[in-house]
């Protein structure tokens, strides 16, 4: 086990973030949770009997850039690790839902809110004296076309196209990074692709200078978290069954939380620039490996444009 410290985790009311919080406080870490309802975050932690003295709950709506800024103003001057976990997935939307700044909600929450948070917290992570400072971002298989799960054409694979939607300001009527027509399931995949691009670009730009480790991961298919609450009811029954019995890709929320905690805290996961995976069909004791990412996630020119355009969209 590595040295303990203080980690900020986004999205801890349920699922992977809640279970990663549990694993980390049980290892002795102090966790600052960032949620749009700190009350619900506290209730979820209480339901698992997590020690209150190791937890602070702050209000942060990742979909609202002003809320991210306000929350950061209240955070401590030094942080040892940041875990970008919160996400929304809204595949049934007929029309794009908009953030307070006018951006499509899954890109706003999953990518832009976290992008701003990372930029605003970088100096506080830099000054930490922790021996292994880390920024960890949840990626996903469905946004990595190097893997089978990333090739699924329903509704379309992740693809930022020529980034003309970002370039044009990403406001109504634009809802996709590519500037093409709205596809809500693809909007989620595109936002997760941006998460993985961001990790790679953070590594390229800042790892040598700061010594901070930047990694992303796919913890496995945690098919029964509330992430899928906006899918059809039949899907919510069939999908976990399918992942458990057919693909073997299913992992429990508890195991996913332990995997995420390892990437945050375990010395074996200190290397920067890695996208960690345990594979779709690994057994419970299967070991982690460095999963190759698609060119869409690793191409430095795309990443530089995503970085510059994201800076502009978050107002930096
Ligand atoms: P989840 O249970 O729905 O957790 C998502 C968390 O994000 C919740 O705490 C939710 O809080 C929070 N959140 C949503 N919108 C927010 C906002 N605007 N501001 C702050 N927090 C917000 O889903 P999960 O499956 O654990 O997903 C966690 C991460 O794992 C995501 O990044 C997801 O992409 C990734 N992932 C999941 C899977 C999987 O199979 N489940 C696979 C690969 C990657 P509320 O209660 O307020 O909604």
CSV table of C-alpha atoms and ligand atoms in Angstrom, one decimal:
chain,number,residue,atom,x,y,z
A,1,UNK,CA,0.0,0.0,0.0
A,2,UNK,CA,1.3,3.5,-0.8
A,3,UNK,CA,1.4,6.6,1.4
A,4,UNK,CA,-2.0,7.9,2.3
A,5,UNK,CA,-3.1,11.5,1.7
A,6,UNK,CA,-6.0,13.7,0.6
A,7,UNK,CA,-7.9,13.0,-2.6
A,8,UNK,CA,-10.7,14.9,-4.2
A,9,UNK,CA,-13.3,12.6,-5.9
A,10,UNK,CA,-16.1,13.8,-8.1
A,11,UNK,CA,-19.4,12.0,-8.2
A,12,UNK,CA,-19.6,9.9,-5.0
A,13,UNK,CA,-23.4,9.5,-4.4
A,14,UNK,CA,-23.4,6.0,-6.0
A,15,UNK,CA,-21.5,3.5,-8.1
A,16,UNK,CA,-17.8,3.6,-8.9
A,17,UNK,CA,-17.1,6.9,-7.1
A,18,UNK,CA,-18.8,5.8,-3.9
A,19,UNK,CA,-17.0,2.5,-3.9
A,20,UNK,CA,-13.7,4.1,-4.6
A,21,UNK,CA,-14.3,6.5,-1.7
A,22,UNK,CA,-14.9,3.5,0.5
A,23,UNK,CA,-11.8,1.7,-0.6
A,24,UNK,CA,-9.6,4.8,-0.1
A,25,UNK,CA,-10.9,5.8,3.3
A,26,UNK,CA,-10.5,2.2,4.4
A,27,UNK,CA,-6.8,2.5,3.4
A,28,UNK,CA,-6.5,5.7,5.5
A,29,UNK,CA,-7.0,8.4,2.9
A,30,UNK,CA,-8.9,11.5,3.5
A,31,UNK,CA,-11.5,12.1,0.8
A,32,UNK,CA,-13.1,15.4,-0.3
A,33,UNK,CA,-16.2,14.4,-2.2
A,34,UNK,CA,-17.5,16.9,-4.9
A,35,UNK,CA,-21.2,16.5,-5.8
A,36,UNK,CA,-24.2,18.5,-6.9
A,37,UNK,CA,-25.8,17.3,-3.7
A,38,UNK,CA,-23.3,17.0,-0.8
A,39,UNK,CA,-26.3,15.9,1.4
A,40,UNK,CA,-26.9,12.9,-0.8
A,41,UNK,CA,-23.1,12.2,-0.9
A,42,UNK,CA,-23.0,12.3,3.0
A,43,UNK,CA,-26.1,10.0,3.2
A,44,UNK,CA,-24.5,7.5,0.7
A,45,UNK,CA,-21.3,7.5,2.8
A,46,UNK,CA,-23.2,7.1,6.0
A,47,UNK,CA,-25.1,4.1,4.5
A,48,UNK,CA,-21.8,2.4,4.1
A,49,UNK,CA,-20.7,3.4,7.6
A,50,UNK,CA,-17.7,5.3,6.3
A,51,UNK,CA,-15.8,7.2,9.0
A,52,UNK,CA,-17.0,10.8,9.0
A,53,UNK,CA,-13.6,12.2,10.2
A,54,UNK,CA,-12.0,11.1,6.9
A,55,UNK,CA,-14.7,12.8,4.7
A,56,UNK,CA,-15.6,16.3,3.7
A,57,UNK,CA,-18.5,16.9,1.3
A,58,UNK,CA,-18.4,19.9,-1.0
A,59,UNK,CA,-21.0,21.3,-3.4
A,60,UNK,CA,-19.8,21.1,-7.1
A,61,UNK,CA,-22.1,20.8,-10.1
A,62,UNK,CA,-19.7,19.6,-12.8
A,63,UNK,CA,-22.1,20.7,-15.5
A,64,UNK,CA,-21.9,24.3,-14.3
A,65,UNK,CA,-18.6,26.0,-14.8
A,66,UNK,CA,-19.5,28.7,-12.2
A,67,UNK,CA,-20.2,26.0,-9.6
A,68,UNK,CA,-16.8,24.4,-10.3
A,69,UNK,CA,-15.1,27.7,-9.8
A,70,UNK,CA,-17.0,28.5,-6.6
A,71,UNK,CA,-16.2,25.0,-5.2
A,72,UNK,CA,-12.5,25.3,-6.0
A,73,UNK,CA,-12.4,28.6,-4.1
A,74,UNK,CA,-13.3,26.7,-0.9
A,75,UNK,CA,-10.8,23.8,-1.3
A,76,UNK,CA,-7.5,23.4,0.6
A,77,UNK,CA,-4.3,24.9,-0.7
A,78,UNK,CA,-2.7,21.5,-1.3
A,79,UNK,CA,-4.2,18.2,-2.6
A,80,UNK,CA,-2.4,14.9,-3.2
A,81,UNK,CA,-4.6,13.4,-5.8
A,82,UNK,CA,-7.7,14.2,-8.0
A,83,UNK,CA,-10.1,11.5,-9.2
A,84,UNK,CA,-12.4,12.7,-12.1
A,85,UNK,CA,-15.2,10.2,-11.9
A,86,UNK,CA,-18.6,12.0,-12.2
A,87,UNK,CA,-20.6,11.5,-15.4
A,88,UNK,CA,-24.0,11.6,-16.9
A,89,UNK,CA,-25.3,9.3,-19.7
A,90,UNK,CA,-28.6,10.3,-21.3
A,91,UNK,CA,-29.1,8.2,-24.3
A,92,UNK,CA,-32.9,8.8,-24.6
A,93,UNK,CA,-32.8,12.6,-25.0
A,94,UNK,CA,-34.6,13.7,-28.1
A,95,UNK,CA,-33.1,17.2,-27.9
A,96,UNK,CA,-29.9,18.3,-26.4
A,97,UNK,CA,-30.1,19.3,-22.7
A,98,UNK,CA,-28.0,22.5,-22.1
A,99,UNK,CA,-25.7,23.4,-19.2
A,100,UNK,CA,-26.0,26.9,-17.6
A,101,UNK,CA,-23.3,28.0,-20.0
A,102,UNK,CA,-25.3,26.7,-23.0
A,103,UNK,CA,-23.2,23.5,-23.7
A,104,UNK,CA,-24.6,20.0,-24.4
A,105,UNK,CA,-24.9,18.5,-20.9
A,106,UNK,CA,-22.9,15.3,-21.2
A,107,UNK,CA,-19.9,17.1,-22.8
A,108,UNK,CA,-20.3,19.9,-20.3
A,109,UNK,CA,-20.4,17.6,-17.2
A,110,UNK,CA,-18.1,14.8,-18.2
A,111,UNK,CA,-15.4,16.7,-20.0
A,112,UNK,CA,-15.6,20.5,-19.7
A,113,UNK,CA,-16.4,20.6,-15.9
A,114,UNK,CA,-13.5,18.2,-15.2
A,115,UNK,CA,-11.2,20.0,-17.7
A,116,UNK,CA,-11.7,23.3,-15.8
A,117,UNK,CA,-11.4,21.5,-12.4
A,118,UNK,CA,-8.0,20.0,-13.4
A,119,UNK,CA,-6.7,23.4,-14.7
A,120,UNK,CA,-7.8,25.2,-11.5
A,121,UNK,CA,-6.4,22.5,-9.1
A,122,UNK,CA,-3.0,21.9,-10.9
A,123,UNK,CA,-1.0,24.3,-8.8
A,124,UNK,CA,-2.4,22.8,-5.6
A,125,UNK,CA,-1.4,19.3,-6.7
A,126,UNK,CA,2.0,20.6,-7.7
A,127,UNK,CA,2.7,21.9,-4.2
A,128,UNK,CA,1.7,18.7,-2.4
A,129,UNK,CA,4.6,16.9,-0.8
A,130,UNK,CA,3.0,13.4,-1.4
A,131,UNK,CA,5.6,11.1,-2.9
A,132,UNK,CA,3.2,10.0,-5.7
A,133,UNK,CA,0.8,12.8,-6.8
A,134,UNK,CA,-1.8,11.6,-9.3
A,135,UNK,CA,-4.6,12.8,-11.5
A,136,UNK,CA,-6.9,9.9,-12.5
A,137,UNK,CA,-9.8,10.1,-15.0
A,138,UNK,CA,-12.4,7.5,-15.7
A,139,UNK,CA,-12.3,6.5,-19.4
A,140,UNK,CA,-14.4,3.8,-21.0
A,141,UNK,CA,-14.1,0.9,-23.5
A,142,UNK,CA,-16.9,2.3,-25.7
A,143,UNK,CA,-14.8,5.3,-26.5
A,144,UNK,CA,-11.6,3.3,-27.5
A,145,UNK,CA,-11.9,1.8,-31.0
A,146,UNK,CA,-8.7,-0.3,-30.3
A,147,UNK,CA,-11.1,-2.5,-28.3
A,148,UNK,CA,-14.2,-4.4,-29.5
A,149,UNK,CA,-16.5,-2.4,-27.2
A,150,UNK,CA,-15.3,0.8,-28.9
A,151,UNK,CA,-16.3,-0.4,-32.4
A,152,UNK,CA,-20.0,-0.7,-31.6
A,153,UNK,CA,-21.9,1.4,-34.2
A,154,UNK,CA,-25.0,2.0,-32.0
A,155,UNK,CA,-25.6,4.9,-32.2
A,156,UNK,CA,-22.1,5.6,-33.6
A,157,UNK,CA,-18.5,5.2,-32.4
A,158,UNK,CA,-16.9,8.1,-30.5
A,159,UNK,CA,-15.6,10.6,-33.0
A,160,UNK,CA,-14.8,14.3,-32.6
A,161,UNK,CA,-14.7,14.8,-36.4
A,162,UNK,CA,-13.0,18.0,-37.4
A,163,UNK,CA,-13.9,19.6,-34.0
A,164,UNK,CA,-15.9,22.3,-35.8
A,165,UNK,CA,-18.6,22.1,-33.2
A,166,UNK,CA,-16.1,23.1,-30.5
A,167,UNK,CA,-14.5,25.6,-32.9
A,168,UNK,CA,-17.8,27.3,-33.4
A,169,UNK,CA,-18.4,27.7,-29.6
A,170,UNK,CA,-20.5,24.6,-29.0
A,171,UNK,CA,-23.7,26.7,-28.4
A,172,UNK,CA,-27.2,26.0,-29.7
A,173,UNK,CA,-27.8,24.8,-32.4
A,174,UNK,CA,-24.5,23.0,-32.1
A,175,UNK,CA,-24.5,20.0,-29.7
A,176,UNK,CA,-21.7,17.7,-30.9
A,177,UNK,CA,-17.9,18.3,-31.0
A,178,UNK,CA,-18.0,17.4,-34.7
A,179,UNK,CA,-20.7,20.0,-35.4
A,180,UNK,CA,-22.9,17.2,-36.8
A,181,UNK,CA,-26.4,16.2,-35.8
A,182,UNK,CA,-27.3,15.4,-32.1
A,183,UNK,CA,-26.9,11.7,-31.1
A,184,UNK,CA,-27.2,11.5,-27.3
A,185,UNK,CA,-25.5,8.1,-26.8
A,186,UNK,CA,-22.6,9.3,-29.0
A,187,UNK,CA,-22.4,12.6,-27.0
A,188,UNK,CA,-21.5,10.5,-24.0
A,189,UNK,CA,-18.9,8.4,-25.9
A,190,UNK,CA,-17.4,11.6,-27.3
A,191,UNK,CA,-17.1,13.2,-23.8
A,192,UNK,CA,-15.3,10.0,-22.6
A,193,UNK,CA,-13.0,10.2,-25.6
A,194,UNK,CA,-12.2,13.8,-24.5
A,195,UNK,CA,-11.5,12.5,-21.0
A,196,UNK,CA,-8.9,10.1,-22.4
A,197,UNK,CA,-7.4,12.7,-24.8
A,198,UNK,CA,-7.1,15.1,-21.8
A,199,UNK,CA,-5.2,12.5,-19.8
A,200,UNK,CA,-2.8,11.8,-22.6
A,201,UNK,CA,-2.2,15.6,-23.2
A,202,UNK,CA,-1.8,16.3,-19.5
A,203,UNK,CA,0.9,13.6,-19.5
A,204,UNK,CA,2.7,15.1,-22.5
A,205,UNK,CA,2.5,18.6,-21.2
A,206,UNK,CA,3.0,18.4,-17.5
A,207,UNK,CA,4.4,15.0,-16.3
A,208,UNK,CA,8.1,15.8,-16.8
A,209,UNK,CA,7.8,19.3,-15.4
A,210,UNK,CA,5.6,18.5,-12.4
A,211,UNK,CA,6.3,14.8,-11.6
A,212,UNK,CA,2.5,14.3,-11.3
A,213,UNK,CA,1.2,11.0,-12.8
A,214,UNK,CA,-1.7,11.3,-15.2
A,215,UNK,CA,-3.7,8.1,-15.9
A,216,UNK,CA,-7.1,7.0,-17.1
A,217,UNK,CA,-8.8,3.6,-16.7
A,218,UNK,CA,-11.6,1.4,-17.6
A,219,UNK,CA,-12.6,-0.5,-14.5
A,220,UNK,CA,-14.7,-3.1,-16.3
A,221,UNK,CA,-18.4,-3.1,-17.1
A,222,UNK,CA,-20.1,-2.0,-13.9
A,223,UNK,CA,-23.4,-2.7,-15.6
A,224,UNK,CA,-25.7,-2.1,-12.6
A,225,UNK,CA,-24.8,1.4,-11.5
A,226,UNK,CA,-27.2,4.3,-11.7
A,227,UNK,CA,-25.3,5.5,-14.7
A,228,UNK,CA,-27.8,3.5,-16.7
A,229,UNK,CA,-30.9,5.0,-15.1
A,230,UNK,CA,-31.8,6.9,-18.3
A,231,UNK,CA,-31.8,3.8,-20.5
A,232,UNK,CA,-35.0,1.8,-21.2
A,233,UNK,CA,-36.1,-0.4,-18.3
A,234,UNK,CA,-35.7,-3.6,-20.3
A,235,UNK,CA,-32.1,-2.6,-21.0
A,236,UNK,CA,-31.4,-2.2,-17.3
A,237,UNK,CA,-32.4,-5.8,-16.7
A,238,UNK,CA,-30.8,-7.4,-19.8
A,239,UNK,CA,-27.5,-5.5,-19.8
A,240,UNK,CA,-26.2,-6.7,-16.5
A,241,UNK,CA,-27.3,-10.2,-17.3
A,242,UNK,CA,-25.6,-10.1,-20.7
A,243,UNK,CA,-22.4,-8.7,-19.3
A,244,UNK,CA,-22.4,-11.4,-16.5
A,245,UNK,CA,-23.4,-14.4,-18.6
A,246,UNK,CA,-22.4,-13.7,-22.1
A,247,UNK,CA,-19.4,-11.3,-22.4
A,248,UNK,CA,-18.0,-12.0,-18.9
A,249,UNK,CA,-17.2,-8.3,-18.8
A,250,UNK,CA,-19.2,-7.5,-15.7
A,251,UNK,CA,-17.5,-6.3,-12.5
A,252,UNK,CA,-19.3,-5.5,-9.2
A,253,UNK,CA,-19.4,-1.9,-8.0
A,254,UNK,CA,-17.2,-2.9,-5.0
A,255,UNK,CA,-14.5,-4.4,-7.3
A,256,UNK,CA,-14.6,-1.4,-9.6
A,257,UNK,CA,-14.1,0.9,-6.6
A,258,UNK,CA,-11.1,-1.1,-5.5
A,259,UNK,CA,-9.6,-1.0,-9.0
A,260,UNK,CA,-10.0,2.8,-9.1
A,261,UNK,CA,-8.5,3.1,-5.6
A,262,UNK,CA,-5.5,1.2,-6.8
A,263,UNK,CA,-5.0,3.6,-9.7
A,264,UNK,CA,-5.1,6.5,-7.2
A,265,UNK,CA,-3.0,5.0,-4.5
A,266,UNK,CA,-1.1,1.8,-5.2
A,267,UNK,CA,2.7,2.1,-6.0
A,268,UNK,CA,2.1,-0.4,-8.9
A,269,UNK,CA,0.0,2.2,-10.7
A,270,UNK,CA,2.4,5.1,-10.4
A,271,UNK,CA,3.5,5.3,-14.1
A,272,UNK,CA,2.1,8.3,-15.9
A,273,UNK,CA,0.4,8.3,-19.3
A,274,UNK,CA,-1.1,4.8,-18.9
A,275,UNK,CA,-4.7,3.8,-19.6
A,276,UNK,CA,-5.3,0.9,-17.2
A,277,UNK,CA,-7.6,-2.0,-17.9
A,278,UNK,CA,-8.3,-5.4,-16.5
A,279,UNK,CA,-9.8,-6.5,-19.7
A,280,UNK,CA,-13.4,-7.4,-20.5
A,281,UNK,CA,-13.2,-11.1,-19.7
A,282,UNK,CA,-10.7,-11.1,-16.8
A,283,UNK,CA,-11.6,-13.0,-13.7
A,284,UNK,CA,-11.8,-11.3,-10.3
A,285,UNK,CA,-8.2,-11.9,-9.7
A,286,UNK,CA,-7.1,-10.8,-13.2
A,287,UNK,CA,-4.2,-8.4,-13.2
A,288,UNK,CA,-4.2,-4.9,-14.6
A,289,UNK,CA,-2.4,-4.1,-17.9
A,290,UNK,CA,-1.7,-1.0,-19.9
A,291,UNK,CA,-4.4,-0.9,-22.6
A,292,UNK,CA,-3.5,0.6,-26.0
A,293,UNK,CA,-5.7,3.5,-26.9
A,294,UNK,CA,-7.0,4.4,-30.4
A,295,UNK,CA,-5.3,7.0,-32.5
A,296,UNK,CA,-8.3,9.2,-31.8
A,297,UNK,CA,-7.3,9.3,-28.2
A,298,UNK,CA,-3.5,9.5,-28.7
A,299,UNK,CA,-3.0,11.7,-31.7
A,300,UNK,CA,-1.0,14.8,-30.4
A,301,UNK,CA,-2.4,17.2,-32.9
A,302,UNK,CA,-6.0,16.4,-32.1
A,303,UNK,CA,-5.1,16.6,-28.4
A,304,UNK,CA,-3.6,20.0,-28.8
A,305,UNK,CA,-6.7,21.3,-30.5
A,306,UNK,CA,-9.0,19.7,-27.9
A,307,UNK,CA,-6.9,21.3,-25.2
A,308,UNK,CA,-6.9,24.8,-26.8
A,309,UNK,CA,-10.6,24.7,-27.6
A,310,UNK,CA,-11.5,23.4,-24.2
A,311,UNK,CA,-9.5,26.2,-22.6
A,312,UNK,CA,-11.6,28.6,-24.6
A,313,UNK,CA,-14.9,26.9,-23.8
A,314,UNK,CA,-14.2,26.9,-20.1
A,315,UNK,CA,-13.2,30.6,-20.2
A,316,UNK,CA,-9.4,30.2,-19.5
B,1,LIG,P1,-23.1,6.6,-11.4
B,1,LIG,O1,-23.4,5.6,-10.3
B,1,LIG,O2,-24.3,7.2,-12.1
B,1,LIG,O3,-22.2,7.7,-10.7
B,1,LIG,C1,-22.0,9.0,-11.4
B,1,LIG,C2,-21.8,10.0,-10.3
B,1,LIG,O4,-21.6,11.2,-11.0
B,1,LIG,C3,-22.9,10.1,-9.3
B,1,LIG,O5,-22.4,10.4,-8.0
B,1,LIG,C4,-23.6,11.4,-9.8
B,1,LIG,O6,-24.3,12.1,-8.8
B,1,LIG,C5,-22.4,12.2,-10.3
B,1,LIG,N1,-22.8,13.3,-11.1
B,1,LIG,C6,-23.6,13.3,-12.2
B,1,LIG,N2,-23.7,14.5,-12.7
B,1,LIG,C7,-23.0,15.3,-11.9
B,1,LIG,C8,-22.8,16.7,-11.8
B,1,LIG,N3,-23.3,17.5,-12.7
B,1,LIG,N4,-22.0,17.2,-10.9
B,1,LIG,C9,-21.4,16.4,-10.0
B,1,LIG,N5,-21.6,15.1,-9.9
B,1,LIG,C10,-22.4,14.6,-10.9
B,1,LIG,O7,-22.2,6.0,-12.5
B,1,LIG,P2,-20.9,5.0,-12.5
B,1,LIG,O8,-21.2,3.9,-13.3
B,1,LIG,O9,-20.4,4.9,-11.1
B,1,LIG,O10,-19.9,6.0,-13.3
B,1,LIG,C11,-18.8,6.6,-12.7
B,1,LIG,C12,-17.7,6.8,-13.8
B,1,LIG,O11,-17.3,5.5,-14.3
B,1,LIG,C13,-18.2,7.6,-15.0
B,1,LIG,O12,-17.1,8.5,-15.3
B,1,LIG,C14,-18.4,6.6,-16.1
B,1,LIG,O13,-18.2,7.1,-17.3
B,1,LIG,C15,-17.3,5.6,-15.7
B,1,LIG,N6,-17.5,4.3,-16.2
B,1,LIG,C16,-18.6,3.5,-15.8
B,1,LIG,C17,-18.7,2.2,-16.4
B,1,LIG,C18,-19.9,1.4,-16.0
B,1,LIG,O14,-20.0,0.3,-16.5
B,1,LIG,N7,-20.8,1.8,-15.1
B,1,LIG,C19,-17.8,1.7,-17.3
B,1,LIG,C20,-16.7,2.5,-17.7
B,1,LIG,C21,-16.6,3.8,-17.1
B,1,LIG,P3,-25.9,12.4,-8.8
B,1,LIG,O15,-26.4,11.5,-7.8
B,1,LIG,O16,-26.0,13.8,-8.4
B,1,LIG,O17,-26.4,12.1,-10.2
